[in-house]
JSON list of C-alpha atoms and ligand atoms in Angstrom, two decimals:
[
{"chain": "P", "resi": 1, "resn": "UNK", "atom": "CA", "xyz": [12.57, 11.98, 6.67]},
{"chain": "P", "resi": 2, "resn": "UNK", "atom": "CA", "xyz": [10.44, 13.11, 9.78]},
{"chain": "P", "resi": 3, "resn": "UNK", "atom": "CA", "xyz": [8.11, 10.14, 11.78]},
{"chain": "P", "resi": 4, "resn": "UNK", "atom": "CA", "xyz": [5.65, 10.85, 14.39]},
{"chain": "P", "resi": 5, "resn": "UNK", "atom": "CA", "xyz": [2.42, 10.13, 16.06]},
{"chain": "P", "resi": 6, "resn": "UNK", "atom": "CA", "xyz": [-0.27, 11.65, 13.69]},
{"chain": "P", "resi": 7, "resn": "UNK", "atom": "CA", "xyz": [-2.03, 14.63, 16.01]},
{"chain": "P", "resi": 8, "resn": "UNK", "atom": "CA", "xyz": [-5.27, 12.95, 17.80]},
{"chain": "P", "resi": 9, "resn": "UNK", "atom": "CA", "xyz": [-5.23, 9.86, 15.89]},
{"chain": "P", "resi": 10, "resn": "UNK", "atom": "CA", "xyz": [-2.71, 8.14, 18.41]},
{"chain": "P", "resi": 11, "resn": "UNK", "atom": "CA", "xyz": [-3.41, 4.68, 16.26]},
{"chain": "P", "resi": 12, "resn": "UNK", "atom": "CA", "xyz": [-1.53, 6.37, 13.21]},
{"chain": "P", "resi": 13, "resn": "UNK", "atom": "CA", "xyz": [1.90, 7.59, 12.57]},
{"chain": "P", "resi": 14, "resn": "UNK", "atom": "CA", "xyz": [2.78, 10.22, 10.04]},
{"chain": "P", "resi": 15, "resn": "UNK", "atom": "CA", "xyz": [6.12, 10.70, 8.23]},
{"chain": "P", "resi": 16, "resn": "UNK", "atom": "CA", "xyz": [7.31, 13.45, 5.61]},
{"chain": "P", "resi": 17, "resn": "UNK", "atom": "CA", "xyz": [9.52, 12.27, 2.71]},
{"chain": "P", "resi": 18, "resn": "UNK", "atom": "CA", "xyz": [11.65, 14.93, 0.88]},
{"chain": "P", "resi": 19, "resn": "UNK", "atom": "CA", "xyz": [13.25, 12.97, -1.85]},
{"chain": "P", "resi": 20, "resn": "UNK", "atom": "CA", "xyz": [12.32, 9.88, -3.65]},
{"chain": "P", "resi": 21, "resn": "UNK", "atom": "CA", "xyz": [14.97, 8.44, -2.17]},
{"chain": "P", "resi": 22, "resn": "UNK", "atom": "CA", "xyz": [13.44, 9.14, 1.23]},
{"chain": "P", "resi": 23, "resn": "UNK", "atom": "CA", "xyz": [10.34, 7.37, 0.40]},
{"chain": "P", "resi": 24, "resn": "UNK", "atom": "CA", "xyz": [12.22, 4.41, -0.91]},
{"chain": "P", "resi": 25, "resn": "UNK", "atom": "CA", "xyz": [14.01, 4.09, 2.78]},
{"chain": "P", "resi": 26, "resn": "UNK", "atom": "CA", "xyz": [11.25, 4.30, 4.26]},
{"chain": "P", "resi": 27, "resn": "UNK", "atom": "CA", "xyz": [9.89, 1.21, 2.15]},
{"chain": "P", "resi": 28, "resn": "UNK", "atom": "CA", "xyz": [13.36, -0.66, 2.86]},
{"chain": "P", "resi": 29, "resn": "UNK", "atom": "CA", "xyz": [12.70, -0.16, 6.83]},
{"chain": "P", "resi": 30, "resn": "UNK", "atom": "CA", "xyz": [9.12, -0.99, 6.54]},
{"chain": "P", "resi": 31, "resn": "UNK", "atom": "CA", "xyz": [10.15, -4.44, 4.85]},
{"chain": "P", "resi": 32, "resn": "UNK", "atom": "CA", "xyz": [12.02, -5.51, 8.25]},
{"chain": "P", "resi": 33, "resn": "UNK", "atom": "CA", "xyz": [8.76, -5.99, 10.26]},
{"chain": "P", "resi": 34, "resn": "UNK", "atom": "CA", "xyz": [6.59, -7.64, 6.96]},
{"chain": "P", "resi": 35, "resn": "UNK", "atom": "CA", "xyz": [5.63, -10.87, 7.18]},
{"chain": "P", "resi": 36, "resn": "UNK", "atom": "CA", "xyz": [3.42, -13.42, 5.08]},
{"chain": "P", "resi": 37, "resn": "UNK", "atom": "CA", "xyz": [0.20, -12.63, 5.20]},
{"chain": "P", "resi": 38, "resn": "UNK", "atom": "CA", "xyz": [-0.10, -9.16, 5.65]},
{"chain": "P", "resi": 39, "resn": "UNK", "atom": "CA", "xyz": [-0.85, -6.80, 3.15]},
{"chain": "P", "resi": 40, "resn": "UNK", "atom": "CA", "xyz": [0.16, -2.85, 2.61]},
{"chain": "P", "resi": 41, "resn": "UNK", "atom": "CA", "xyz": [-2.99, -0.73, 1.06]},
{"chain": "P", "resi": 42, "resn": "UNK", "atom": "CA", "xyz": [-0.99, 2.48, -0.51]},
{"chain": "P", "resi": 43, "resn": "UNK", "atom": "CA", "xyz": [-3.36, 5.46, -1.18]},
{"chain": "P", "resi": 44, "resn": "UNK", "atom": "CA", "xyz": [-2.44, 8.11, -3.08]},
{"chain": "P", "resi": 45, "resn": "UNK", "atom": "CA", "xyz": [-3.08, 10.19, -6.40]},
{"chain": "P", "resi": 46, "resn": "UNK", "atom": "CA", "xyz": [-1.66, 9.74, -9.58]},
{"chain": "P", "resi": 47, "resn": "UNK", "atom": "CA", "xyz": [2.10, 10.06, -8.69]},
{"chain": "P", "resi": 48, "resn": "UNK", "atom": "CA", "xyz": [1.59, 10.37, -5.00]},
{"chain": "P", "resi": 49, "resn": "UNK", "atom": "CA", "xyz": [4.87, 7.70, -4.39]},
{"chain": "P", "resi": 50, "resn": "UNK", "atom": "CA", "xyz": [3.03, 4.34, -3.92]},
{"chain": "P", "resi": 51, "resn": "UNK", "atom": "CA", "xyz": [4.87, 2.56, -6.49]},
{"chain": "P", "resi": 52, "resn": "UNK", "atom": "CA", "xyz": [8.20, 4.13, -4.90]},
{"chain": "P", "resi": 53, "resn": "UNK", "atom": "CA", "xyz": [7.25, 2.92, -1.47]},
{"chain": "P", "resi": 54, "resn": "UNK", "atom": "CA", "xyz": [7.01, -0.62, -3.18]},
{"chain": "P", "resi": 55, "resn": "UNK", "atom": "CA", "xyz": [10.57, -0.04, -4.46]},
{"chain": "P", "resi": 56, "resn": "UNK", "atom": "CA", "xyz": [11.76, 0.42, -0.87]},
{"chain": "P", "resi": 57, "resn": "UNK", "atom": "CA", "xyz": [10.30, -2.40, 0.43]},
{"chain": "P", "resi": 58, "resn": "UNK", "atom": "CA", "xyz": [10.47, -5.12, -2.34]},
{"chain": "P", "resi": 59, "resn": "UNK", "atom": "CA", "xyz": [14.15, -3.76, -2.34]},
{"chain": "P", "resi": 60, "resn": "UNK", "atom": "CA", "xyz": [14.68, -4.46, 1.38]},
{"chain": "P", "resi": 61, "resn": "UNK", "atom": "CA", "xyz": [13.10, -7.75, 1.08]},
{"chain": "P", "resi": 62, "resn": "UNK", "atom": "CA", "xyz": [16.08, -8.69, -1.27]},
{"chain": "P", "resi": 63, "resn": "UNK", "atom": "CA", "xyz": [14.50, -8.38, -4.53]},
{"chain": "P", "resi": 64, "resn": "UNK", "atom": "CA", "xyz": [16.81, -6.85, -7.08]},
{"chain": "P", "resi": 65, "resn": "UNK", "atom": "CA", "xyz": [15.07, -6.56, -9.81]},
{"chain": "P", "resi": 66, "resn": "UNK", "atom": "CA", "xyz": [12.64, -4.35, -12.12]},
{"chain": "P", "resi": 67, "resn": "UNK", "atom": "CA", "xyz": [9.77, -3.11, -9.77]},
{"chain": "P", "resi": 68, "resn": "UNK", "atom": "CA", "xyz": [6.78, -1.80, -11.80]},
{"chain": "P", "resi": 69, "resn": "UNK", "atom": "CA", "xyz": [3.24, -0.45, -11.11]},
{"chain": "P", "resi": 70, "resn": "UNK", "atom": "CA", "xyz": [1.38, -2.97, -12.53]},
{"chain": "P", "resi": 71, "resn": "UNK", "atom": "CA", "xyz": [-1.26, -1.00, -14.00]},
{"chain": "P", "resi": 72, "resn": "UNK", "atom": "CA", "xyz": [-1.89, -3.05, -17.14]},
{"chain": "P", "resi": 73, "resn": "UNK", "atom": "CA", "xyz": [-1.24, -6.10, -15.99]},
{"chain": "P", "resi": 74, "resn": "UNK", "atom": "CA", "xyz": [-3.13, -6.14, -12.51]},
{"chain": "P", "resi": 75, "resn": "UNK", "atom": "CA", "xyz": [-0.60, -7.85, -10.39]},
{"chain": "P", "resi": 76, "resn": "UNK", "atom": "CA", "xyz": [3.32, -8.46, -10.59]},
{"chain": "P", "resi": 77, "resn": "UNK", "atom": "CA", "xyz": [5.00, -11.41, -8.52]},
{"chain": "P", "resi": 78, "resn": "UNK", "atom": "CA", "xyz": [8.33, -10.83, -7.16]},
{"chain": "P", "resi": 79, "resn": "UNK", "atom": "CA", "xyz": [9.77, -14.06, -6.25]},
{"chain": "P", "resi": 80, "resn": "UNK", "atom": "CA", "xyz": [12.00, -14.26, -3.45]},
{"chain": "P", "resi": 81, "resn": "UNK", "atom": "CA", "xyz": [13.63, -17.20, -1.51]},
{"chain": "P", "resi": 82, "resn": "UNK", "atom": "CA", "xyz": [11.40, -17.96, 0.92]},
{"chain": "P", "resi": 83, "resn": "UNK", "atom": "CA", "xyz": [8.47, -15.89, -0.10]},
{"chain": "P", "resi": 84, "resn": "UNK", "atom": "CA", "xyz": [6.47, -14.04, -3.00]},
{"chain": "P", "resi": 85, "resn": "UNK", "atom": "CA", "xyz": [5.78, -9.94, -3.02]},
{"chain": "P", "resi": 86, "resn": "UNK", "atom": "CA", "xyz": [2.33, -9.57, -4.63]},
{"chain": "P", "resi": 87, "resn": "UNK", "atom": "CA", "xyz": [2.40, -6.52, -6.21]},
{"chain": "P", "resi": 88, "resn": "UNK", "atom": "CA", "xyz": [-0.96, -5.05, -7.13]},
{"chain": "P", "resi": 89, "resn": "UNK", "atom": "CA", "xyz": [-2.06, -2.01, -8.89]},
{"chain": "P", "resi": 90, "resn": "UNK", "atom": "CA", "xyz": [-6.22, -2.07, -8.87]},
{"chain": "P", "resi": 91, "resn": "UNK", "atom": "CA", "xyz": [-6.50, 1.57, -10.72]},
{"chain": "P", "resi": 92, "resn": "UNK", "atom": "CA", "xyz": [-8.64, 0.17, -13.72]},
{"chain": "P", "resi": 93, "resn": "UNK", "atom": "CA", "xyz": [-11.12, -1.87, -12.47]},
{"chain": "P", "resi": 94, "resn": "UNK", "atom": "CA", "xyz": [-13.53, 0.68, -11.48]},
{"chain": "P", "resi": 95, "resn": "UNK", "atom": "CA", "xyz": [-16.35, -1.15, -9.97]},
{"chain": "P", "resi": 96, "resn": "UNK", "atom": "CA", "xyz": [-16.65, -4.01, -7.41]},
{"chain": "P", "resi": 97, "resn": "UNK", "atom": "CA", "xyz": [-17.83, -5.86, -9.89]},
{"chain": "P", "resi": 98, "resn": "UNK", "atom": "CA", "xyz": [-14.70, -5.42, -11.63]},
{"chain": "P", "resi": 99, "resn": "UNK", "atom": "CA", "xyz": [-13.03, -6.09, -9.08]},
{"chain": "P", "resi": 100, "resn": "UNK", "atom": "CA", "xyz": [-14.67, -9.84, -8.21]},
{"chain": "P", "resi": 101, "resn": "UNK", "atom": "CA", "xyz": [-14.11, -10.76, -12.11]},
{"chain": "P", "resi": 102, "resn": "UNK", "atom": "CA", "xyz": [-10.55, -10.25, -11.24]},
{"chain": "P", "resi": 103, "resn": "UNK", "atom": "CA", "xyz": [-10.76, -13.20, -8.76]},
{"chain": "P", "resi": 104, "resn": "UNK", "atom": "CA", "xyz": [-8.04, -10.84, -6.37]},
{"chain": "P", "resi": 105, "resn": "UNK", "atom": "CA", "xyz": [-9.29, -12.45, -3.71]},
{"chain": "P", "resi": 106, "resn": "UNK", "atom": "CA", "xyz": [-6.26, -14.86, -2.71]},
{"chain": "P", "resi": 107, "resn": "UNK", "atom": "CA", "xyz": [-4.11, -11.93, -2.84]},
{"chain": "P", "resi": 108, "resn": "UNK", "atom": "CA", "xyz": [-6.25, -9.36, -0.71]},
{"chain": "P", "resi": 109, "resn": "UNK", "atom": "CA", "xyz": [-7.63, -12.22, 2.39]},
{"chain": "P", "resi": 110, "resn": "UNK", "atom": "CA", "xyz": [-5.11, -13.90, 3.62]},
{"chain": "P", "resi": 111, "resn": "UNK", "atom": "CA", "xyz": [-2.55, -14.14, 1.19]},
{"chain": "P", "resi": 112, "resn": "UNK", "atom": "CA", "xyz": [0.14, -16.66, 1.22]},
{"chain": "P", "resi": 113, "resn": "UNK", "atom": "CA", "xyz": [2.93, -13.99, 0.73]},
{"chain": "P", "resi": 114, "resn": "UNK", "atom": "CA", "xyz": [2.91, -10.14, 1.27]},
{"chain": "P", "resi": 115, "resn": "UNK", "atom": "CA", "xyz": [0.37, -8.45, -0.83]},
{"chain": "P", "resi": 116, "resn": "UNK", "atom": "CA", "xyz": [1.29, -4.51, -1.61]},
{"chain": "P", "resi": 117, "resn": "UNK", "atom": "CA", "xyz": [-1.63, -2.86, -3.24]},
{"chain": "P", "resi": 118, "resn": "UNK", "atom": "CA", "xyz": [-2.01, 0.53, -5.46]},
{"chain": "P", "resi": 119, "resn": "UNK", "atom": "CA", "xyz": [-5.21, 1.57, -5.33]},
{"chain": "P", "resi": 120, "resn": "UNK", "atom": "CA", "xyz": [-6.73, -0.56, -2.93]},
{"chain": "P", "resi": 121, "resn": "UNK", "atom": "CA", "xyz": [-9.99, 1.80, -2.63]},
{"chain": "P", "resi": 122, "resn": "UNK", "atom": "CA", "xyz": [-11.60, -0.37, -5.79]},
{"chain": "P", "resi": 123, "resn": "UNK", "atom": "CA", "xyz": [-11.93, -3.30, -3.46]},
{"chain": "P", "resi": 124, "resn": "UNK", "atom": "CA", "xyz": [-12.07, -2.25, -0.02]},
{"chain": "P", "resi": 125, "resn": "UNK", "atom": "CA", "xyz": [-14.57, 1.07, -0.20]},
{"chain": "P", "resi": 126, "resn": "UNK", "atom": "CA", "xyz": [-13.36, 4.50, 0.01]},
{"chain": "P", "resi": 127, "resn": "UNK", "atom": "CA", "xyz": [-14.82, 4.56, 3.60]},
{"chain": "P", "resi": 128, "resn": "UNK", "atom": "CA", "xyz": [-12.08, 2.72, 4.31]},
{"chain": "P", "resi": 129, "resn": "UNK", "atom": "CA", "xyz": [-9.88, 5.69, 3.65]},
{"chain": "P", "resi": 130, "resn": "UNK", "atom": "CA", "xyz": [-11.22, 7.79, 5.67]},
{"chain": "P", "resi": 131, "resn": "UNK", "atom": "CA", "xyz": [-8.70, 9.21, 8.49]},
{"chain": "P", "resi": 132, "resn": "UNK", "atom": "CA", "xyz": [-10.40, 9.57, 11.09]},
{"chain": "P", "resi": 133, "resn": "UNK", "atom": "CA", "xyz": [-11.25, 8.18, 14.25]},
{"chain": "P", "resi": 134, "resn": "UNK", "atom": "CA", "xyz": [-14.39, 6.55, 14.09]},
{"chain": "P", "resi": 135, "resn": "UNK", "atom": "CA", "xyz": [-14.08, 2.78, 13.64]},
{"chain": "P", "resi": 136, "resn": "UNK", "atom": "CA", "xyz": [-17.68, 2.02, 12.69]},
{"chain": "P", "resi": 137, "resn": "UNK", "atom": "CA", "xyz": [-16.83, 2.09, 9.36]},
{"chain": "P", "resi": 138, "resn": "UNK", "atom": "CA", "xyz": [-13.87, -1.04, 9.81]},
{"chain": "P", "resi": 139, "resn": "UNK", "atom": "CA", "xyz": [-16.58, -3.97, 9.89]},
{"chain": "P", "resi": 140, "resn": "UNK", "atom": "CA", "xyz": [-15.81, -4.87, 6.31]},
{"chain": "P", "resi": 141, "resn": "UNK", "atom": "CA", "xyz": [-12.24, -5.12, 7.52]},
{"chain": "P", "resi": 142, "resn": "UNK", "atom": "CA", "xyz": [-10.24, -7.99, 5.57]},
{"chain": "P", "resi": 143, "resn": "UNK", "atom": "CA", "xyz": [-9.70, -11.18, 7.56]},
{"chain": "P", "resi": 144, "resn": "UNK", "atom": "CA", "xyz": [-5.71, -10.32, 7.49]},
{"chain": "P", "resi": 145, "resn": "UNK", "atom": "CA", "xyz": [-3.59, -7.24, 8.96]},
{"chain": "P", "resi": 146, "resn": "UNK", "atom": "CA", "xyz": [-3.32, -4.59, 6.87]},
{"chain": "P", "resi": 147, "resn": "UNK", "atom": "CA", "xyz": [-1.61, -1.40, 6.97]},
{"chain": "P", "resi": 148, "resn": "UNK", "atom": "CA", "xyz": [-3.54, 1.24, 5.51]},
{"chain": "P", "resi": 149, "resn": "UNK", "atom": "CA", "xyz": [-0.77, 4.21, 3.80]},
{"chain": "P", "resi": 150, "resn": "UNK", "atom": "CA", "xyz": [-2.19, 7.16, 2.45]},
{"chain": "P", "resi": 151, "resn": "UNK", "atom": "CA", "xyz": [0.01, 9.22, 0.74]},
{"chain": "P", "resi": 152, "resn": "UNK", "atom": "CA", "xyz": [-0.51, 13.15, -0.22]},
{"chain": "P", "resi": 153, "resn": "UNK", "atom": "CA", "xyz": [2.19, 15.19, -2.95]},
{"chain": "P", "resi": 154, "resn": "UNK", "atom": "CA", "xyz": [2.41, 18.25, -0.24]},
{"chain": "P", "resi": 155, "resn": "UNK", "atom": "CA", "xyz": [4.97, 19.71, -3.35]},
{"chain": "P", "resi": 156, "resn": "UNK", "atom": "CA", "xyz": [7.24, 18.65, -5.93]},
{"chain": "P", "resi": 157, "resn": "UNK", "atom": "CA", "xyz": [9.67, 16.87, -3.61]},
{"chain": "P", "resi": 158, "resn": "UNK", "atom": "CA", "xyz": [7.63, 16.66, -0.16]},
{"chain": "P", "resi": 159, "resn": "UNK", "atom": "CA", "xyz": [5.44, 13.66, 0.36]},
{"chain": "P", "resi": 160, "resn": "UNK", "atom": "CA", "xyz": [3.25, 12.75, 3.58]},
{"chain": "P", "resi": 161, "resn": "UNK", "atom": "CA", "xyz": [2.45, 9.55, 4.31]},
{"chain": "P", "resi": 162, "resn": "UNK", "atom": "CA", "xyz": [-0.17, 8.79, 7.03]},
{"chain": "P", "resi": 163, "resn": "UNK", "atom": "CA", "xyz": [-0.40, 4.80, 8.03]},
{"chain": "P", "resi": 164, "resn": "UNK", "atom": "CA", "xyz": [-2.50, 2.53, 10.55]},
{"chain": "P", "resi": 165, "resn": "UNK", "atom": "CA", "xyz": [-2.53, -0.99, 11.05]},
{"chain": "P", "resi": 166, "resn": "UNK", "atom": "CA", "xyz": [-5.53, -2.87, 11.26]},
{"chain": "P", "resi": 167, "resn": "UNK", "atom": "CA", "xyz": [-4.90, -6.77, 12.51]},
{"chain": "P", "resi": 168, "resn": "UNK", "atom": "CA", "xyz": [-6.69, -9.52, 12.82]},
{"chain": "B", "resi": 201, "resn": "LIG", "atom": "N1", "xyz": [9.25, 12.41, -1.54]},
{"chain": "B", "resi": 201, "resn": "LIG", "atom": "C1", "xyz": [8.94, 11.67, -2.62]},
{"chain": "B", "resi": 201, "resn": "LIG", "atom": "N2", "xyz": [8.53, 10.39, -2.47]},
{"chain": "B", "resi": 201, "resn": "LIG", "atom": "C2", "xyz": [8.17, 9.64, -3.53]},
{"chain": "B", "resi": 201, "resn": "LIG", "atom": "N3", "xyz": [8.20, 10.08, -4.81]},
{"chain": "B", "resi": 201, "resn": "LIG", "atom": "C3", "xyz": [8.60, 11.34, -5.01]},
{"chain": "B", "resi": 201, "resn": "LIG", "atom": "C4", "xyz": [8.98, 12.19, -3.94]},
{"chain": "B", "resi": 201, "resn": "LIG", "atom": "N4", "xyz": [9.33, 13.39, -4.46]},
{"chain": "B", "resi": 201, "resn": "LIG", "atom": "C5", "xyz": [9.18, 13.29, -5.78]},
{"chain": "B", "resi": 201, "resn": "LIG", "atom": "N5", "xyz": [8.75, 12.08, -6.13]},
{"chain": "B", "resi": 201, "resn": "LIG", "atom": "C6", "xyz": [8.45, 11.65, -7.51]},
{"chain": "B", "resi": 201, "resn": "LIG", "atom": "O1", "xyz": [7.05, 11.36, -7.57]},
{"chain": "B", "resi": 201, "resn": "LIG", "atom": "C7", "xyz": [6.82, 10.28, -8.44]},
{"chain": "B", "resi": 201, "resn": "LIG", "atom": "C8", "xyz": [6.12, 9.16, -7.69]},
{"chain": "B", "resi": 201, "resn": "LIG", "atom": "O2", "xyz": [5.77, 8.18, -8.62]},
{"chain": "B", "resi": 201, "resn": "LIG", "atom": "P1", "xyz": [5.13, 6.79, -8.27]},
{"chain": "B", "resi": 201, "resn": "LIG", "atom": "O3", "xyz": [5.16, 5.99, -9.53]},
{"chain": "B", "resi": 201, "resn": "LIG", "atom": "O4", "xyz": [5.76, 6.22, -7.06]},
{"chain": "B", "resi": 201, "resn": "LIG", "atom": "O5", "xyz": [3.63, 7.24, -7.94]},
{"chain": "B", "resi": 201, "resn": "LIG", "atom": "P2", "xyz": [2.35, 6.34, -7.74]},
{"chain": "B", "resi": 201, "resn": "LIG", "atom": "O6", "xyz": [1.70, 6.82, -6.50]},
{"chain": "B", "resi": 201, "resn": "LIG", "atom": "O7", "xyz": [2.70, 4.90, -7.82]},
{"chain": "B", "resi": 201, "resn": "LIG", "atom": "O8", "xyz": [1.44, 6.74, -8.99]},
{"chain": "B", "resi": 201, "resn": "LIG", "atom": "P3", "xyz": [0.44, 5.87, -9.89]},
{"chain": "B", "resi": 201, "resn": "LIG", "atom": "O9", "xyz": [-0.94, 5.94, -9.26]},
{"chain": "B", "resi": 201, "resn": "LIG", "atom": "O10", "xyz": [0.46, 6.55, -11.21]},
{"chain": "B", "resi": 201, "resn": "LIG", "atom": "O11", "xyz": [0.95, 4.45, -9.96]},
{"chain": "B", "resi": 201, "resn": "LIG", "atom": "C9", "xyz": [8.17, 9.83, -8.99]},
{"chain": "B", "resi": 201, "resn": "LIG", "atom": "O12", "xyz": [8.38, 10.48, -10.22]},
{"chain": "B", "resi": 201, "resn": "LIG", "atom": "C10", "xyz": [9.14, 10.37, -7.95]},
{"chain": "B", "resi": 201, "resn": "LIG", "atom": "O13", "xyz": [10.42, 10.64, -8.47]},
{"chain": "B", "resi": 202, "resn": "LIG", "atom": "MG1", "xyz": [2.14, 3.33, -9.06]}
]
């Protein structure tokens, strides 16, 4: 695994993953510096390693059981002793109006636990995906910190992932 700053973008760090494994570790060190409250938006294709990445993390926050995307059932909880991993996978609801049936909204502003989200562009806007350097487009920013991951397949086994945080 390879971390850096990200070019020009000196608010984002980049790091290559070469292995599952890899992306799972990086999840695992992530999970150190989580706390309630804050949420992880994962970006990324169809098999792009978000649900990995939630492996790695729900792992290092002591959970040792079955993590899933939760792409039928909207949201997993992953109980732990002193807190809850909300595990959210947003790929069917394809319309904002979707998304408010859902009634996600505990989860995404300020939840009362550590939300990790698949698919997170079906509530927050793709413009919130957007790397680049222009903040204009952050006023619909949730009310929480978030760290926004976007993750690219670069080939079979290489994966980049490109974060930011975003705080209250
Ligand atoms: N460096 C890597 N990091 C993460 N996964 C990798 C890597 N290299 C290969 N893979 C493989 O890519 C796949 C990633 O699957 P994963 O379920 O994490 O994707 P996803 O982004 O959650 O997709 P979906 O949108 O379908 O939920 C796994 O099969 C994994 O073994
Ligand atoms: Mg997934």
């Amino acid at each position: 695994m390879t971390c850096g700053a990200s070019g020009n973008y000196t608010t984002m760090a980049t790091c290559i993953t070469r292995s599952p494994e890899e992306t799972f570790a990086l999840g695992e060190k992530w999970s150190r510096s989580l706390r309630s409250g804050d949420v992880i938006a994962l970006v990324g294709d169809l098999g792009a390693g978000k649900t990995q990445l939630v492996k790695g993390i729900a792992a290092g926050l002591g959970y040792a059981k079955r993590v899933q995307s939760p792409t039928f059932a909207l949201i997993n909880e992953y109980l732990l002793a002193e807190l809850i991993v909300y595990h959210l996978d947003l790929y069917r609801l394809e319309t904002k109006h979707d998304v408010a049936v859902a009634g996600l909204d505990e989860f995404l502003i300020q939840p009362n636990g550590i939300t990790l989200v698949e698919w997170p562009e079906r509530w927050f806007g793709a413009e919130f995906f957007t790397l680049n350097d222009d903040k204009s487009g952050f006023v619909n920013k949730p009310e929480t910190n978030v760290r926004r991951v976007v993750l690219e397949t670069l080939s079979e086994t290489e994966r980049r992932l490109v974060y930011e945080d975003f705080g209250v």
